[in-house]
Amino acid sequence: MTTTDTDTTAERISRIYRTNLSTGRARLGELVGGQVEVESSGAWIRTMDGRRYLNAGGYGVFLMGARHPTVLTAIDRQLRTHPVGSRMFLEPMAAWAAEALIRVAPAGLTRVHFSGSGTEATETALKLARLNGRRQVISMRGGYHGKTLGALSVTGKALFQDPFRPLLPGITHVPFGSAEALAAALAQHAGEACVILEPIQGEAGVVIPPAGYLATVAALCAEYDALLIIDEIQTGLGRTGSWWAIEQEQVRPDILLSGKALGGGVLPVSAAIASEAVYTVLDRDPFLHTSTFAGAPIAMAAVCGALEAITDDRLVERAATLGTLLFTQMEALVAQYFSPRACRLRGRGLLLGLEFADPAMATDLLVELVAEHVIANHSLNAERVVRLTPPAILDDNEVDFLLDRFENAVRTTASRYPES
C-alpha cells in the first residue's frame, strides 16, 4: 500500500465514521492526528501509515499488553473446537473460568456470574441487591459504573445522567471519602440499602480515598445491614499492584465486580463475584438474569488465559514495582516543569492520573503525548485529568521510552503556560 493509498483509506474511514458511526468520535480522532490503528502487539499499537505508539491507555484493559501468547493460545484452542455454546448443556470452560477466578478472589466470594462488559456486571450486582431486599442504593459522587440505565443511575456524573432521566429510583449519591455522609445515608435506610463504590475512582481522575476509608465503609455496611458492592472493574487483577485494591484494607465485599483485563486484552468479559448468601436467590430460577453470550466458551477461554498469564508472569508484583518506578520518575518531571498549583500526579500501581488546574492543559498534554507516540486517556468524569494505564509487561527499554516521551510532552505543554 502506497502512502497515497494509505491517506485515501484513512480519509475514507474518517468519512464512514462521520456518516455511519459517530461524528463526535471522528472529531476526537482528528484532534489527536487522525491516525487509524490496525495492529497491536505487547505494549505497542501500529497505525495504518506504519507508525508505532506505546499504549499506556486503553482504560485499564491491557494489563498484559495486547495479544499475550498465553491468552491467544487459550482462545485459539477454543475457537477451533467450540466457541459458542448451545445454552442447554453444561459447558466446561465456564466451570474452569469460574474456578480460576474464585481462586484469586477475596475469601468468602464463591459464586460467579459472567457478562460481556463492566456495565453488565454492575447491572447484575444491582439486580442481586434487589433480590436480596436492598432497593435503596448509595453510590459515590464522581463514581463511574457504566452507562446502561441501571449502571448510569449509580454513575455520579450529571452530564451523562441528565439526558436520560428518569433513572432508577432510590439512588443517593454521597461524597467519596466521607464516612460521615455515608453513615447518615445508611441510617435512613437500615436493612434496605446497598452501597456501591470503587476503591480508587478511575474515571473521576484516579481519586484515592483517605487511609482506612474502605474498612470504615465495610464496617458501616455491617452496622446498618447493607450489602457492599465493590467495583474493581478497572482497579482489579493487579492493576494497582495487588490482585484487588481492597486488599490493602482487608475488605470483604458481598459482591465484587471485575472486567477490563479479565478478557486478557483480547475479548470483552466481565464478572460479578458474590458470596453464597447473596447469590443463592438466583439459584431458584436460572433464567431470572441471563444473557445470550454470557459465559460463552471462547470468552471463558480468554479468562482462563488471562488469569494464567497474570499468575505465571507475576504481573501483580510487576505492576507494583513498575508503578513505583514510574510514579517516582513522573512525579519528579511534573515538579520540574509545573508548579504544584498547576499540576499534580496521583496513582497506585499502574493506574496514574495527572490533574491540571486548567482543563486545556490536560487536552494539550494528551495531544502532545500522541505526538510523542504515547497513547494515554482522558477521564470521563474529570476533564482536567489525563490518565495513564500502561501494561505490566514493559521492559526496561520501553520504560525508558515512556519516560523520555513523557518528559518531552510535559515540557512542551508547560512551555505554553508560562504562569504554570
GROMACS .gro file of C-alpha atoms in nm:
model
  420
    1MET     CA    1   0.000   0.000   0.000
    2THR     CA    2   0.146   0.336  -0.102
    3THR     CA    3   0.137   0.649   0.112
    4THR     CA    4  -0.130   0.792  -0.117
    5ASP     CA    5  -0.337   0.475  -0.079
    6THR     CA    6  -0.294   0.494   0.298
    7ASP     CA    7  -0.401   0.856   0.313
    8THR     CA    8  -0.700   0.787   0.091
    9THR     CA    9  -0.807   0.489   0.301
   10ALA     CA   10  -0.769   0.685   0.626
   11GLU     CA   11  -0.979   0.966   0.483
   12ARG     CA   12  -1.244   0.717   0.376
   13ILE     CA   13  -1.252   0.560   0.723
   14SER     CA   14  -1.297   0.904   0.879
   15ARG     CA   15  -1.579   0.975   0.634
   16ILE     CA   16  -1.753   0.648   0.723
   17TYR     CA   17  -1.726   0.738   1.092
   18ARG     CA   18  -1.895   1.069   1.016
   19THR     CA   19  -2.173   0.923   0.804
   20ASN     CA   20  -2.233   0.578   0.957
   21LEU     CA   21  -2.086   0.576   1.307
   22SER     CA   22  -2.022   0.891   1.513
   23THR     CA   23  -1.924   1.240   1.402
   24GLY     CA   24  -1.815   1.313   1.760
   25ARG     CA   25  -1.582   1.014   1.758
   26ALA     CA   26  -1.445   1.126   1.421
   27ARG     CA   27  -1.370   1.472   1.561
   28LEU     CA   28  -1.189   1.320   1.858
   29GLY     CA   29  -0.978   1.114   1.621
   30GLU     CA   30  -0.887   1.423   1.424
   31LEU     CA   31  -0.786   1.604   1.744
   32VAL     CA   32  -0.508   1.351   1.800
   33GLY     CA   33  -0.386   1.340   1.443
   34GLY     CA   34  -0.640   1.133   1.254
   35GLN     CA   35  -0.450   0.809   1.297
   36VAL     CA   36  -0.615   0.473   1.217
   37GLU     CA   37  -0.493   0.180   1.427
   38VAL     CA   38  -0.465  -0.155   1.251
   39GLU     CA   39  -0.239  -0.380   1.461
   40SER     CA   40  -0.137  -0.435   1.821
   41SER     CA   41   0.122  -0.646   1.995
   42GLY     CA   42   0.252  -0.629   2.350
   43ALA     CA   43   0.274  -0.266   2.456
   44TRP     CA   44   0.252  -0.130   2.102
   45ILE     CA   45  -0.012  -0.024   1.852
   46ARG     CA   46   0.068   0.023   1.483
   47THR     CA   47  -0.130   0.265   1.268
   48MET     CA   48  -0.221   0.243   0.902
   49ASP     CA   49   0.074   0.460   0.798
   50GLY     CA   50   0.321   0.232   0.978
   51ARG     CA   51   0.381   0.441   1.291
   52ARG     CA   52   0.411   0.271   1.631
   53TYR     CA   53   0.267   0.401   1.956
   54LEU     CA   54   0.329   0.279   2.309
   55ASN     CA   55  -0.013   0.209   2.453
   56ALA     CA   56  -0.039   0.350   2.805
   57GLY     CA   57  -0.414   0.393   2.756
   58GLY     CA   58  -0.696   0.153   2.686
   59TYR     CA   59  -0.875   0.242   3.013
   60GLY     CA   60  -0.704  -0.039   3.202
   61VAL     CA   61  -0.774  -0.324   2.959
   62PHE     CA   62  -0.417  -0.405   2.861
   63LEU     CA   63  -0.253  -0.510   3.187
   64MET     CA   64  -0.078  -0.793   2.999
   65GLY     CA   65  -0.043  -0.595   2.678
   66ALA     CA   66  -0.210  -0.687   2.353
   67ARG     CA   67  -0.229  -1.042   2.220
   68HIS     CA   68  -0.045  -1.209   2.506
   69PRO     CA   69   0.058  -1.554   2.375
   70THR     CA   70  -0.095  -1.742   2.669
   71VAL     CA   71  -0.431  -1.575   2.609
   72LEU     CA   72  -0.414  -1.627   2.234
   73THR     CA   73  -0.331  -1.994   2.276
   74ALA     CA   74  -0.631  -2.049   2.503
   75ILE     CA   75  -0.865  -1.861   2.271
   76ASP     CA   76  -0.733  -2.027   1.955
   77ARG     CA   77  -0.782  -2.373   2.105
   78GLN     CA   78  -1.141  -2.292   2.194
   79LEU     CA   79  -1.212  -2.122   1.860
   80ARG     CA   80  -1.111  -2.438   1.679
   81THR     CA   81  -1.334  -2.663   1.890
   82HIS     CA   82  -1.640  -2.493   2.043
   83PRO     CA   83  -1.652  -2.109   2.055
   84VAL     CA   84  -2.020  -2.054   2.143
   85GLY     CA   85  -2.240  -2.289   2.345
   86SER     CA   86  -2.596  -2.407   2.298
   87ARG     CA   87  -2.704  -2.268   2.638
   88MET     CA   88  -2.875  -2.602   2.702
   89PHE     CA   89  -2.591  -2.822   2.826
   90LEU     CA   90  -2.327  -2.762   3.088
   91GLU     CA   91  -2.001  -2.636   2.938
   92PRO     CA   92  -1.653  -2.695   3.084
   93MET     CA   93  -1.481  -2.365   3.005
   94ALA     CA   94  -1.730  -2.168   3.215
   95ALA     CA   95  -1.657  -2.403   3.504
   96TRP     CA   96  -1.280  -2.370   3.465
   97ALA     CA   97  -1.301  -1.990   3.434
   98ALA     CA   98  -1.520  -1.957   3.743
   99GLU     CA   99  -1.294  -2.186   3.942
  100ALA     CA  100  -0.984  -1.991   3.837
  101LEU     CA  101  -1.143  -1.656   3.922
  102ILE     CA  102  -1.261  -1.775   4.263
  103ARG     CA  103  -0.906  -1.886   4.343
  104VAL     CA  104  -0.784  -1.526   4.322
  105ALA     CA  105  -1.098  -1.357   4.461
  106PRO     CA  106  -1.125  -1.240   4.821
  107ALA     CA  107  -1.221  -1.509   5.072
  108GLY     CA  108  -1.593  -1.573   5.101
  109LEU     CA  109  -1.678  -1.492   4.740
  110THR     CA  110  -1.759  -1.824   4.580
  111ARG     CA  111  -2.015  -1.761   4.307
  112VAL     CA  112  -1.963  -1.601   3.965
  113HIS     CA  113  -2.194  -1.451   3.705
  114PHE     CA  114  -2.011  -1.372   3.379
  115SER     CA  115  -2.111  -1.095   3.140
  116GLY     CA  116  -1.964  -0.913   2.843
  117SER     CA  117  -1.897  -0.562   2.977
  118GLY     CA  118  -1.840  -0.380   3.302
  119THR     CA  119  -2.177  -0.210   3.291
  120GLU     CA  120  -2.344  -0.553   3.264
  121ALA     CA  121  -2.158  -0.666   3.576
  122THR     CA  122  -2.294  -0.358   3.753
  123GLU     CA  123  -2.646  -0.446   3.638
  124THR     CA  124  -2.601  -0.796   3.779
  125ALA     CA  125  -2.494  -0.655   4.115
  126LEU     CA  126  -2.787  -0.412   4.134
  127LYS     CA  127  -3.033  -0.688   4.049
  128LEU     CA  128  -2.879  -0.917   4.309
  129ALA     CA  129  -2.916  -0.640   4.564
  130ARG     CA  130  -3.286  -0.602   4.479
  131LEU     CA  131  -3.342  -0.976   4.501
  132ASN     CA  132  -3.191  -0.955   4.849
  133GLY     CA  133  -3.434  -0.680   4.952
  134ARG     CA  134  -3.193  -0.387   4.912
  135ARG     CA  135  -3.380  -0.141   4.689
  136GLN     CA  136  -3.207   0.171   4.818
  137VAL     CA  137  -2.869   0.228   4.657
  138ILE     CA  138  -2.598   0.455   4.789
  139SER     CA  139  -2.319   0.543   4.546
  140MET     CA  140  -2.043   0.800   4.533
  141ARG     CA  141  -2.017   1.135   4.361
  142GLY     CA  142  -1.767   1.106   4.081
  143GLY     CA  143  -1.807   0.728   4.069
  144TYR     CA  144  -1.829   0.553   3.735
  145HIS     CA  145  -2.003   0.218   3.691
  146GLY     CA  146  -2.122   0.218   3.330
  147LYS     CA  147  -2.387   0.373   3.109
  148THR     CA  148  -2.675   0.128   3.078
  149LEU     CA  149  -2.974   0.275   3.262
  150GLY     CA  150  -2.918   0.088   3.588
  151ALA     CA  151  -2.543   0.143   3.594
  152LEU     CA  152  -2.591   0.503   3.482
  153SER     CA  153  -2.819   0.560   3.780
  154VAL     CA  154  -2.526   0.497   4.015
  155THR     CA  155  -2.265   0.671   3.799
  156GLY     CA  156  -2.206   1.004   3.972
  157LYS     CA  157  -2.196   1.245   3.678
  158ALA     CA  158  -2.496   1.461   3.588
  159LEU     CA  159  -2.357   1.521   3.238
  160PHE     CA  160  -2.420   1.159   3.150
  161GLN     CA  161  -2.736   1.116   3.357
  162ASP     CA  162  -2.947   1.422   3.274
  163PRO     CA  163  -3.037   1.335   2.911
  164PHE     CA  164  -3.180   1.000   3.023
  165ARG     CA  165  -3.384   1.086   3.329
  166PRO     CA  166  -3.586   0.947   3.498
  167LEU     CA  167  -3.337   0.684   3.606
  168LEU     CA  168  -3.372   0.420   3.877
  169PRO     CA  169  -3.547   0.543   4.191
  170GLY     CA  170  -3.398   0.513   4.537
  171ILE     CA  171  -3.046   0.631   4.448
  172THR     CA  172  -2.846   0.850   4.688
  173HIS     CA  173  -2.507   0.996   4.599
  174VAL     CA  174  -2.267   1.091   4.879
  175PRO     CA  175  -1.915   1.236   4.867
  176PHE     CA  176  -1.642   0.980   4.806
  177GLY     CA  177  -1.416   0.956   5.109
  178SER     CA  178  -1.669   1.088   5.361
  179ALA     CA  179  -1.759   0.819   5.613
  180GLU     CA  180  -1.987   1.068   5.792
  181ALA     CA  181  -2.202   1.128   5.483
  182LEU     CA  182  -2.227   0.756   5.418
  183ALA     CA  183  -2.326   0.682   5.777
  184ALA     CA  184  -2.602   0.945   5.759
  185ALA     CA  185  -2.740   0.797   5.436
  186LEU     CA  186  -2.728   0.441   5.570
  187ALA     CA  187  -2.905   0.543   5.891
  188GLN     CA  188  -3.206   0.646   5.684
  189HIS     CA  189  -3.228   0.305   5.513
  190ALA     CA  190  -3.113   0.047   5.766
  191GLY     CA  191  -3.164  -0.306   5.639
  192GLU     CA  192  -3.276  -0.198   5.294
  193ALA     CA  193  -2.968  -0.049   5.125
  194CYS     CA  194  -2.666  -0.147   4.923
  195VAL     CA  195  -2.351   0.058   4.880
  196ILE     CA  196  -2.155   0.059   4.555
  197LEU     CA  197  -1.815   0.221   4.514
  198GLU     CA  198  -1.473   0.192   4.354
  199PRO     CA  199  -1.175   0.153   4.588
  200ILE     CA  200  -0.999   0.413   4.369
  201GLN     CA  201  -1.217   0.628   4.146
  202GLY     CA  202  -1.072   0.586   3.799
  203GLU     CA  203  -1.291   0.800   3.577
  204ALA     CA  204  -1.304   1.070   3.846
  205GLY     CA  205  -0.932   1.113   3.787
  206VAL     CA  206  -0.759   0.845   3.996
  207VAL     CA  207  -0.904   0.967   4.325
  208ILE     CA  208  -0.761   0.773   4.620
  209PRO     CA  209  -0.967   0.781   4.941
  210PRO     CA  210  -0.821   0.851   5.287
  211ALA     CA  211  -0.646   0.561   5.458
  212GLY     CA  212  -0.895   0.347   5.647
  213TYR     CA  213  -1.196   0.471   5.448
  214LEU     CA  214  -1.274   0.141   5.277
  215ALA     CA  215  -1.256  -0.052   5.604
  216THR     CA  216  -1.490   0.205   5.760
  217VAL     CA  217  -1.732   0.164   5.469
  218ALA     CA  218  -1.737  -0.211   5.526
  219ALA     CA  219  -1.795  -0.161   5.899
  220LEU     CA  220  -2.082   0.081   5.835
  221CYS     CA  221  -2.242  -0.164   5.593
  222ALA     CA  222  -2.226  -0.433   5.860
  223GLU     CA  223  -2.369  -0.196   6.121
  224TYR     CA  224  -2.666  -0.094   5.907
  225ASP     CA  225  -2.719  -0.434   5.740
  226ALA     CA  226  -2.635  -0.305   5.393
  227LEU     CA  227  -2.485  -0.503   5.106
  228LEU     CA  228  -2.143  -0.387   4.992
  229ILE     CA  229  -2.063  -0.387   4.619
  230ILE     CA  230  -1.703  -0.308   4.529
  231ASP     CA  231  -1.636  -0.215   4.167
  232GLU     CA  232  -1.286  -0.333   4.074
  233ILE     CA  233  -1.353  -0.342   3.702
  234GLN     CA  234  -1.061  -0.105   3.645
  235THR     CA  235  -0.854  -0.149   3.961
  236GLY     CA  236  -0.862  -0.528   3.993
  237LEU     CA  237  -0.649  -0.816   3.863
  238GLY     CA  238  -0.320  -0.650   3.957
  239ARG     CA  239  -0.363  -0.303   3.809
  240THR     CA  240  -0.289  -0.129   4.140
  241GLY     CA  241  -0.011  -0.364   4.250
  242SER     CA  242  -0.225  -0.621   4.432
  243TRP     CA  243  -0.482  -0.865   4.297
  244TRP     CA  244  -0.753  -0.633   4.428
  245ALA     CA  245  -0.719  -0.277   4.553
  246ILE     CA  246  -0.932  -0.360   4.859
  247GLU     CA  247  -0.664  -0.600   4.985
  248GLN     CA  248  -0.475  -0.312   5.145
  249GLU     CA  249  -0.756  -0.269   5.397
  250GLN     CA  250  -0.865  -0.634   5.404
  251VAL     CA  251  -1.218  -0.551   5.293
  252ARG     CA  252  -1.451  -0.840   5.208
  253PRO     CA  253  -1.748  -0.720   4.999
  254ASP     CA  254  -2.070  -0.907   4.933
  255ILE     CA  255  -2.024  -0.857   4.558
  256LEU     CA  256  -1.704  -0.779   4.369
  257LEU     CA  257  -1.708  -0.658   4.009
  258SER     CA  258  -1.432  -0.746   3.763
  259GLY     CA  259  -1.374  -0.673   3.396
  260LYS     CA  260  -1.140  -0.493   3.152
  261ALA     CA  261  -0.823  -0.704   3.193
  262LEU     CA  262  -1.036  -1.012   3.267
  263GLY     CA  263  -1.058  -1.088   2.894
  264GLY     CA  264  -0.682  -1.073   2.854
  265GLY     CA  265  -0.690  -0.765   2.635
  266VAL     CA  266  -0.844  -0.975   2.358
  267LEU     CA  267  -1.213  -1.033   2.432
  268PRO     CA  268  -1.470  -0.835   2.635
  269VAL     CA  269  -1.553  -1.020   2.958
  270SER     CA  270  -1.678  -0.908   3.299
  271ALA     CA  271  -1.794  -1.080   3.615
  272ALA     CA  272  -1.991  -1.024   3.932
  273ILE     CA  273  -1.836  -1.238   4.205
  274ALA     CA  274  -2.067  -1.285   4.503
  275SER     CA  275  -2.096  -1.462   4.834
  276GLU     CA  276  -2.306  -1.776   4.855
  277ALA     CA  277  -2.563  -1.600   5.075
  278VAL     CA  278  -2.616  -1.316   4.828
  279TYR     CA  279  -2.614  -1.527   4.513
  280THR     CA  280  -2.848  -1.803   4.628
  281VAL     CA  281  -3.156  -1.603   4.525
  282LEU     CA  282  -3.059  -1.659   4.161
  283ASP     CA  283  -3.036  -2.034   4.215
  284ARG     CA  284  -3.414  -2.055   4.243
  285ASP     CA  285  -3.461  -1.961   3.879
  286PRO     CA  286  -3.158  -1.989   3.645
  287PHE     CA  287  -3.343  -1.784   3.380
  288LEU     CA  288  -3.412  -1.485   3.602
  289HIS     CA  289  -3.098  -1.300   3.490
  290THR     CA  290  -2.934  -1.425   3.170
  291SER     CA  291  -2.762  -1.309   2.853
  292THR     CA  292  -2.717  -1.499   2.528
  293PHE     CA  293  -2.340  -1.463   2.515
  294ALA     CA  294  -2.267  -1.453   2.888
  295GLY     CA  295  -2.017  -1.725   2.969
  296ALA     CA  296  -1.955  -1.810   2.603
  297PRO     CA  297  -1.682  -2.077   2.582
  298ILE     CA  298  -1.444  -1.857   2.382
  299ALA     CA  299  -1.477  -1.574   2.636
  300MET     CA  300  -1.421  -1.817   2.921
  301ALA     CA  301  -1.106  -1.940   2.749
  302ALA     CA  302  -0.987  -1.578   2.746
  303VAL     CA  303  -1.048  -1.555   3.122
  304CYS     CA  304  -0.851  -1.873   3.186
  305GLY     CA  305  -0.567  -1.749   2.966
  306ALA     CA  306  -0.565  -1.406   3.130
  307LEU     CA  307  -0.551  -1.541   3.485
  308GLU     CA  308  -0.279  -1.786   3.384
  309ALA     CA  309  -0.074  -1.507   3.225
  310ILE     CA  310  -0.110  -1.277   3.527
  311THR     CA  311  -0.002  -1.558   3.760
  312ASP     CA  312   0.278  -1.715   3.557
  313ASP     CA  313   0.431  -1.381   3.453
  314ARG     CA  314   0.396  -1.239   3.806
  315LEU     CA  315   0.224  -0.932   3.666
  316VAL     CA  316   0.075  -0.830   4.000
  317GLU     CA  317   0.420  -0.795   4.150
  318ARG     CA  318   0.550  -0.636   3.831
  319ALA     CA  319   0.269  -0.377   3.840
  320ALA     CA  320   0.367  -0.283   4.196
  321THR     CA  321   0.738  -0.247   4.115
  322LEU     CA  322   0.689  -0.075   3.782
  323GLY     CA  323   0.420   0.152   3.924
  324THR     CA  324   0.653   0.275   4.198
  325LEU     CA  325   0.929   0.343   3.945
  326LEU     CA  326   0.703   0.530   3.703
  327PHE     CA  327   0.535   0.733   3.975
  328THR     CA  328   0.866   0.843   4.125
  329GLN     CA  329   1.012   0.946   3.789
  330MET     CA  330   0.695   1.113   3.660
  331GLU     CA  331   0.639   1.298   3.984
  332ALA     CA  332   0.990   1.445   3.957
  333LEU     CA  333   0.926   1.553   3.597
  334VAL     CA  334   0.593   1.713   3.685
  335ALA     CA  335   0.762   1.904   3.968
  336GLN     CA  336   1.039   2.014   3.732
  337TYR     CA  337   0.808   2.168   3.472
  338PHE     CA  338   0.492   2.264   3.663
  339SER     CA  339   0.415   2.436   3.989
  340PRO     CA  340   0.220   2.232   4.249
  341ARG     CA  341  -0.078   2.455   4.179
  342ALA     CA  342  -0.078   2.379   3.806
  343CYS     CA  343  -0.040   2.001   3.808
  344ARG     CA  344  -0.016   1.710   4.046
  345LEU     CA  345   0.025   1.337   3.999
  346ARG     CA  346  -0.180   1.070   4.175
  347GLY     CA  347  -0.167   0.696   4.145
  348ARG     CA  348  -0.120   0.347   4.273
  349GLY     CA  349   0.048   0.071   4.080
  350LEU     CA  350  -0.010   0.119   3.709
  351LEU     CA  351  -0.310   0.349   3.750
  352LEU     CA  352  -0.176   0.705   3.721
  353GLY     CA  353  -0.355   1.037   3.684
  354LEU     CA  354  -0.224   1.389   3.619
  355GLU     CA  355  -0.466   1.658   3.735
  356PHE     CA  356  -0.428   2.006   3.590
  357ALA     CA  357  -0.570   2.331   3.719
  358ASP     CA  358  -0.673   2.418   3.362
  359PRO     CA  359  -0.864   2.160   3.152
  360ALA     CA  360  -0.694   2.298   2.839
  361MET     CA  361  -0.359   2.183   2.977
  362ALA     CA  362  -0.491   1.829   3.012
  363THR     CA  363  -0.608   1.830   2.650
  364ASP     CA  364  -0.275   1.971   2.534
  365LEU     CA  365  -0.080   1.704   2.721
  366LEU     CA  366  -0.297   1.427   2.574
  367VAL     CA  367  -0.229   1.558   2.223
  368GLU     CA  368   0.141   1.607   2.290
  369LEU     CA  369   0.174   1.252   2.421
  370VAL     CA  370   0.026   1.123   2.096
  371ALA     CA  371   0.273   1.341   1.905
  372GLU     CA  372   0.543   1.167   2.109
  373HIS     CA  373   0.397   0.826   2.016
  374VAL     CA  374   0.243   0.753   2.355
  375ILE     CA  375  -0.128   0.683   2.400
  376ALA     CA  376  -0.298   0.794   2.721
  377ASN     CA  377  -0.665   0.862   2.808
  378HIS     CA  378  -0.878   1.145   2.934
  379SER     CA  379  -1.103   1.079   3.234
  380LEU     CA  380  -1.476   1.070   3.166
  381ASN     CA  381  -1.573   1.223   3.500
  382ALA     CA  382  -1.277   1.462   3.526
  383GLU     CA  383  -1.190   1.675   3.225
  384ARG     CA  384  -0.880   1.808   3.398
  385VAL     CA  385  -0.717   1.466   3.439
  386VAL     CA  386  -0.501   1.270   3.195
  387ARG     CA  387  -0.484   0.903   3.290
  388LEU     CA  388  -0.211   0.652   3.212
  389THR     CA  389  -0.265   0.277   3.249
  390PRO     CA  390   0.050   0.120   3.099
  391PRO     CA  391   0.083  -0.257   3.077
  392ALA     CA  392   0.281  -0.452   3.333
  393ILE     CA  393   0.486  -0.621   3.061
  394LEU     CA  394   0.701  -0.316   2.980
  395ASP     CA  395   1.068  -0.400   2.952
  396ASP     CA  396   1.348  -0.160   3.051
  397ASN     CA  397   1.376  -0.007   2.705
  398GLU     CA  398   1.001   0.054   2.690
  399VAL     CA  399   1.007   0.214   3.035
  400ASP     CA  400   1.286   0.445   2.918
  401PHE     CA  401   1.089   0.526   2.602
  402LEU     CA  402   0.776   0.608   2.803
  403LEU     CA  403   0.960   0.832   3.049
  404ASP     CA  404   1.158   1.008   2.776
  405ARG     CA  405   0.849   1.080   2.567
  406PHE     CA  406   0.651   1.177   2.876
  407GLU     CA  407   0.915   1.437   2.962
  408ASN     CA  408   0.904   1.578   2.610
  409ALA     CA  409   0.525   1.610   2.623
  410VAL     CA  410   0.526   1.764   2.970
  411ARG     CA  411   0.797   2.013   2.876
  412THR     CA  412   0.617   2.119   2.557
  413THR     CA  413   0.285   2.156   2.737
  414ALA     CA  414   0.438   2.358   3.018
  415SER     CA  415   0.604   2.594   2.770
  416ARG     CA  416   0.261   2.706   2.651
  417TYR     CA  417   0.163   2.809   3.002
  418PRO     CA  418   0.447   3.025   3.137
  419GLU     CA  419   0.248   3.106   3.451
  420SER     CA  420   0.223   2.737   3.538
   0.00000   0.00000   0.00000
